[in-house]
Short mmCIF file of C-alpha atoms in Angstrom, two decimals:
data_model
loop_
_atom_site.label_atom_id
_atom_site.label_comp_id
_atom_site.label_asym_id
_atom_site.label_seq_id
_atom_site.Cartn_x
_atom_site.Cartn_y
_atom_site.Cartn_z
CA UNK A 1 103.11 -107.63 41.12
CA UNK A 2 106.38 -106.91 39.28
CA UNK A 3 109.74 -107.99 40.66
CA UNK A 4 112.59 -105.65 39.72
CA UNK A 5 116.07 -107.11 40.02
CA UNK A 6 118.92 -104.58 40.15
CA UNK A 7 116.52 -102.04 41.62
CA UNK A 8 119.22 -99.65 42.77
CA UNK A 9 121.31 -99.81 39.57
CA UNK A 10 121.65 -97.46 36.63
CA UNK A 11 118.51 -98.68 34.84
CA UNK A 12 116.77 -100.31 37.80
CA UNK A 13 116.56 -97.15 39.89
CA UNK A 14 114.73 -95.04 37.26
CA UNK A 15 112.59 -98.06 36.40
CA UNK A 16 111.41 -98.29 40.00
CA UNK A 17 110.56 -94.58 40.01
CA UNK A 18 108.67 -94.82 36.70
CA UNK A 19 106.70 -97.89 37.74
CA UNK A 20 105.69 -96.29 41.01
CA UNK A 21 104.58 -93.19 39.12
CA UNK A 22 102.37 -95.44 37.00
CA UNK A 23 100.85 -96.97 40.13
CA UNK A 24 102.38 -100.41 39.67
CA UNK A 25 102.72 -102.79 42.58
CA UNK A 26 106.32 -103.92 42.71
CA UNK A 27 108.99 -105.65 44.73
CA UNK A 28 112.40 -104.02 44.39
CA UNK A 29 115.32 -106.40 44.81
CA UNK A 30 118.79 -105.37 45.92
CA UNK A 31 121.88 -107.28 46.95
CA UNK A 32 122.75 -104.55 49.45
CA UNK A 33 120.78 -104.77 52.73
CA UNK A 34 121.60 -101.15 53.59
CA UNK A 35 119.57 -99.97 50.59
CA UNK A 36 116.36 -101.87 51.38
CA UNK A 37 114.92 -99.25 53.75
CA UNK A 38 115.19 -96.53 51.11
CA UNK A 39 113.30 -98.70 48.65
CA UNK A 40 110.52 -99.28 51.19
CA UNK A 41 110.38 -95.51 51.82
CA UNK A 42 109.65 -95.00 48.14
CA UNK A 43 106.46 -97.02 48.55
CA UNK A 44 107.36 -100.46 47.28
CA UNK A 45 108.06 -103.84 48.79
CA UNK A 46 111.76 -104.61 49.07
CA UNK A 47 113.71 -107.84 49.11
CA UNK A 48 117.40 -108.54 49.66
CA UNK A 49 118.76 -111.28 47.42
CA UNK A 50 122.21 -112.08 46.05
CA UNK A 51 122.29 -113.30 42.46
CA UNK A 52 124.20 -116.34 43.68
CA UNK A 53 121.39 -117.36 46.08
CA UNK A 54 118.76 -119.17 44.03
CA UNK A 55 116.39 -119.63 47.00
CA UNK A 56 116.46 -115.92 47.87
CA UNK A 57 115.83 -115.05 44.20
CA UNK A 58 112.85 -117.36 44.13
CA UNK A 59 111.42 -115.82 47.29
CA UNK A 60 111.80 -112.40 45.69
CA UNK A 61 109.66 -113.61 42.77
CA UNK A 62 106.87 -115.15 44.83
CA UNK A 63 103.51 -113.62 43.89
CA UNK A 64 104.94 -111.75 40.90
CA UNK A 65 103.48 -112.05 37.41
CA UNK A 66 106.32 -110.16 35.71
CA UNK A 67 109.98 -109.39 36.35
CA UNK A 68 112.71 -107.09 35.14
CA UNK A 69 116.20 -108.59 35.11
CA UNK A 70 119.49 -106.78 34.77
CA UNK A 71 122.91 -107.60 36.17
CA UNK A 72 126.10 -105.53 36.22
CA UNK A 73 128.91 -106.49 33.84
CA UNK A 74 130.64 -109.28 35.75
CA UNK A 75 132.44 -112.50 35.07
CA UNK A 76 129.52 -114.36 36.67
CA UNK A 77 126.74 -112.51 34.86
CA UNK A 78 125.65 -115.57 32.85
CA UNK A 79 125.31 -117.69 35.99
CA UNK A 80 123.51 -114.86 37.78
CA UNK A 81 120.99 -114.47 34.98
CA UNK A 82 120.51 -118.24 34.80
CA UNK A 83 119.77 -118.30 38.53
CA UNK A 84 117.25 -115.46 38.26
CA UNK A 85 115.52 -116.99 35.22
CA UNK A 86 115.19 -120.34 36.97
CA UNK A 87 113.92 -118.67 40.11
CA UNK A 88 111.34 -116.64 38.21
CA UNK A 89 110.06 -119.73 36.44
CA UNK A 90 109.86 -121.75 39.67
CA UNK A 91 107.91 -118.93 41.34
CA UNK A 92 105.34 -118.76 38.53
CA UNK A 93 106.45 -115.52 36.84
CA UNK A 94 104.87 -115.35 33.39
CA UNK A 95 106.86 -112.57 31.63
CA UNK A 96 110.48 -111.48 32.06
CA UNK A 97 111.89 -108.26 30.57
CA UNK A 98 115.67 -108.65 30.48
CA UNK A 99 118.35 -106.07 29.75
CA UNK A 100 121.29 -107.36 27.71
CA UNK A 101 123.27 -105.50 25.05
CA UNK A 102 122.93 -104.11 21.54
CA UNK A 103 123.91 -106.71 18.95
CA UNK A 104 123.65 -109.71 21.28
CA UNK A 105 122.63 -112.77 19.27
CA UNK A 106 123.74 -116.36 18.56
CA UNK A 107 125.85 -114.89 15.74
CA UNK A 108 127.72 -112.49 18.01
CA UNK A 109 131.50 -112.78 18.02
CA UNK A 110 132.35 -110.40 20.83
CA UNK A 111 132.61 -111.63 24.41
CA UNK A 112 129.73 -109.55 25.76
CA UNK A 113 127.61 -110.42 22.72
CA UNK A 114 128.15 -114.12 23.34
CA UNK A 115 127.58 -113.83 27.08
CA UNK A 116 124.36 -111.87 26.60
CA UNK A 117 123.24 -114.21 23.84
CA UNK A 118 123.60 -117.22 26.11
CA UNK A 119 121.29 -115.58 28.64
CA UNK A 120 118.83 -114.53 25.96
CA UNK A 121 118.52 -118.05 24.59
CA UNK A 122 118.09 -119.44 28.09
CA UNK A 123 115.19 -117.06 28.71
CA UNK A 124 113.62 -117.85 25.36
CA UNK A 125 113.77 -121.56 26.15
CA UNK A 126 112.28 -121.09 29.65
CA UNK A 127 108.64 -121.19 28.55
CA UNK A 128 107.98 -117.74 30.02
CA UNK A 129 107.10 -114.76 27.85
CA UNK A 130 110.11 -112.56 27.24
CA UNK A 131 111.13 -109.12 26.04
CA UNK A 132 114.72 -108.09 25.51
CA UNK A 133 115.98 -104.53 25.88
CA UNK A 134 119.39 -104.24 24.22
CA UNK A 135 121.04 -100.88 24.89
CA UNK A 136 124.31 -99.42 23.71
CA UNK A 137 126.59 -97.30 25.93
CA UNK A 138 124.78 -95.36 28.67
CA UNK A 139 125.05 -91.59 28.84
CA UNK A 140 125.33 -92.07 32.64
CA UNK A 141 128.78 -93.58 32.08
CA UNK A 142 130.02 -90.02 31.58
CA UNK A 143 129.52 -89.45 35.30
CA UNK A 144 132.41 -91.82 35.95
CA UNK A 145 134.70 -89.12 34.55
CA UNK A 146 133.33 -86.24 36.58
CA UNK A 147 136.43 -86.04 38.78
CA UNK A 148 138.95 -85.68 35.95
CA UNK A 149 136.67 -83.30 34.06
CA UNK A 150 136.49 -81.06 37.14
CA UNK A 151 140.15 -81.29 38.14
CA UNK A 152 141.90 -81.51 34.75
CA UNK A 153 139.33 -80.25 32.23
CA UNK A 154 139.82 -83.47 30.25
CA UNK A 155 137.41 -86.04 28.86
CA UNK A 156 139.29 -89.29 28.27
CA UNK A 157 138.00 -91.00 25.16
CA UNK A 158 138.51 -94.79 25.29
CA UNK A 159 136.28 -95.37 22.25
CA UNK A 160 137.95 -93.50 19.40
CA UNK A 161 134.88 -93.20 17.24
CA UNK A 162 131.23 -92.05 17.20
CA UNK A 163 128.77 -93.72 19.59
CA UNK A 164 124.97 -93.37 19.70
CA UNK A 165 124.79 -93.10 23.50
CA UNK A 166 121.42 -93.83 25.15
CA UNK A 167 120.07 -92.35 28.36
CA UNK A 168 119.40 -95.01 31.03
CA UNK A 169 116.09 -93.32 31.73
CA UNK A 170 115.01 -94.11 28.18
CA UNK A 171 115.97 -97.75 28.75
CA UNK A 172 113.88 -97.73 31.90
CA UNK A 173 110.91 -96.11 30.13
CA UNK A 174 110.97 -98.72 27.37
CA UNK A 175 111.12 -101.44 30.02
CA UNK A 176 108.08 -99.89 31.74
CA UNK A 177 106.09 -100.12 28.54
CA UNK A 178 107.21 -103.74 28.03
CA UNK A 179 106.12 -104.58 31.60
CA UNK A 180 102.80 -102.71 31.65
CA UNK A 181 101.75 -102.55 27.99
CA UNK A 182 100.53 -105.10 25.52
CA UNK A 183 102.22 -106.54 22.45
CA UNK A 184 105.79 -106.59 23.71
CA UNK A 185 106.24 -110.31 24.35
CA UNK A 186 108.71 -111.94 21.98
CA UNK A 187 110.27 -108.61 20.99
CA UNK A 188 113.95 -107.57 21.10
CA UNK A 189 114.40 -103.82 21.34
CA UNK A 190 117.76 -102.39 20.31
CA UNK A 191 118.16 -99.03 22.08
CA UNK A 192 120.33 -96.08 21.14
CA UNK A 193 120.07 -92.33 21.26
CA UNK A 194 119.13 -90.29 18.20
CA UNK A 195 122.65 -89.07 17.41
CA UNK A 196 126.16 -90.50 17.33
CA UNK A 197 128.87 -88.40 18.96
CA UNK A 198 132.66 -88.50 18.91
CA UNK A 199 134.83 -87.79 21.91
CA UNK A 200 135.62 -84.34 20.56
CA UNK A 201 131.92 -83.55 20.28
CA UNK A 202 131.34 -84.71 23.86
CA UNK A 203 134.16 -82.47 25.08
CA UNK A 204 132.55 -79.58 23.19
CA UNK A 205 129.20 -80.21 24.89
CA UNK A 206 130.93 -80.32 28.27
CA UNK A 207 132.67 -77.02 27.51
CA UNK A 208 129.36 -75.45 26.53
CA UNK A 209 127.60 -76.68 29.67
CA UNK A 210 130.33 -75.78 32.15
CA UNK A 211 131.56 -72.55 30.62
CA UNK A 212 135.16 -73.76 30.77
CA UNK A 213 137.36 -75.46 28.24
CA UNK A 214 137.18 -79.25 28.30
CA UNK A 215 139.48 -81.09 25.96
CA UNK A 216 139.34 -84.62 24.61
CA UNK A 217 142.31 -86.93 25.15
CA UNK A 218 142.59 -90.40 23.66
CA UNK A 219 142.88 -93.23 26.19
CA UNK A 220 144.69 -96.22 24.63
CA UNK A 221 143.15 -99.69 25.16
CA UNK A 222 145.93 -100.92 27.41
CA UNK A 223 145.56 -97.91 29.70
CA UNK A 224 141.77 -98.21 29.74
CA UNK A 225 142.01 -101.87 30.69
CA UNK A 226 144.59 -101.19 33.41
CA UNK A 227 142.40 -98.43 34.83
CA UNK A 228 139.36 -100.71 35.00
CA UNK A 229 141.32 -103.47 36.69
CA UNK A 230 142.81 -100.99 39.18
CA UNK A 231 139.24 -99.98 40.09
CA UNK A 232 138.29 -103.56 40.89
CA UNK A 233 137.04 -104.96 37.61
CA UNK A 234 137.88 -108.58 36.84
CA UNK A 235 140.51 -108.81 34.08
CA UNK A 236 138.19 -110.89 31.85
CA UNK A 237 135.47 -108.27 32.10
CA UNK A 238 137.92 -105.43 31.50
CA UNK A 239 139.18 -107.25 28.39
CA UNK A 240 135.58 -107.62 27.17
CA UNK A 241 134.96 -103.91 27.73
CA UNK A 242 138.04 -102.98 25.68
CA UNK A 243 136.97 -105.43 22.97
CA UNK A 244 133.56 -103.78 22.80
CA UNK A 245 135.05 -100.28 22.72
CA UNK A 246 137.19 -101.25 19.73
CA UNK A 247 134.05 -101.31 17.58
CA UNK A 248 133.66 -97.52 17.80
CA UNK A 249 136.72 -96.73 15.73
CA UNK A 250 135.31 -98.95 12.97
CA UNK A 251 132.03 -97.04 13.00
CA UNK A 252 130.04 -99.99 14.36
CA UNK A 253 128.65 -98.14 17.38
CA UNK A 254 127.33 -95.16 15.39
CA UNK A 255 124.15 -96.83 14.11
CA UNK A 256 120.88 -95.20 15.15
CA UNK A 257 117.93 -97.28 16.35
CA UNK A 258 114.51 -95.58 16.36
CA UNK A 259 113.04 -97.94 18.97
CA UNK A 260 112.85 -95.39 21.77
CA UNK A 261 110.67 -93.02 19.77
CA UNK A 262 108.62 -95.88 18.33
CA UNK A 263 107.85 -97.45 21.70
CA UNK A 264 107.49 -94.26 23.72
CA UNK A 265 106.02 -91.91 21.12
CA UNK A 266 108.61 -89.24 21.89
CA UNK A 267 112.21 -88.55 20.86
CA UNK A 268 115.09 -90.19 22.67
CA UNK A 269 116.79 -87.95 25.21
CA UNK A 270 119.72 -85.99 23.79
CA UNK A 271 123.27 -86.07 25.11
CA UNK A 272 123.32 -82.26 25.22
CA UNK A 273 120.39 -82.28 27.65
CA UNK A 274 121.96 -85.02 29.76
CA UNK A 275 125.17 -83.00 30.14
CA UNK A 276 123.23 -79.83 30.95
CA UNK A 277 121.11 -81.68 33.50
CA UNK A 278 124.22 -82.96 35.25
CA UNK A 279 126.23 -79.76 34.97
CA UNK A 280 126.80 -79.69 38.73
CA UNK A 281 128.84 -82.90 38.49
CA UNK A 282 131.28 -81.34 36.02
CA UNK A 283 131.90 -77.95 37.63
CA UNK A 284 132.84 -79.16 41.10
#
């Protein structure tokens, strides 16, 4: 049995689908009761558990040998991961695959790097086997801009430099191998796509896919932060997001990791194909 936390999220949802395709027995965990029935309909056990409820998390892990752990970016993400790690250990889980972030380590100086590192070290010290998947920016984040791309023909670039975006489905596929395959315990997998793209190049791909002109407009850090806060993000998390984005202009998010191809034996998904596959979202 595999317990999947965050089963309806950006990486958790494709992970559930991939595990079911491989015939794995799993328990999909969500914090939203309304989504439990849909998970059961897919053919898996489902559990409702809030990351703040240690007892519910432990019940969700009962009978599981392995678990996948991911939380959304949140001011409480360290506490949430600590609760889930403690619950997994108490329930007898032997191996946890945890999603954190590219570059997270005890030497990290950025807020997210330090937050993720704290969780990573906690898992390593738990006595359970562990595997870390450490992705960069998700291609799926582009869907957040579908409305302004449709209405205004504008892609707002809050990064200001090239980024080696990774498809969340590739993250999920690497996690599947870590959960079902051998030799992944004690490994940290940095995950990127196979190419680094600027905002202008993304706008060009959107233009090509939609058949209409999409331009790139720079979004200054203060405006990006204000927009995130206006959409409900905690100010500390919004500040951490802006801090992370500032690395792009310095070229620090353009590095290419070959982990996806090495683990999966196939190339990482391309941004061009992601845009084409989601064309309907950008044409209205």
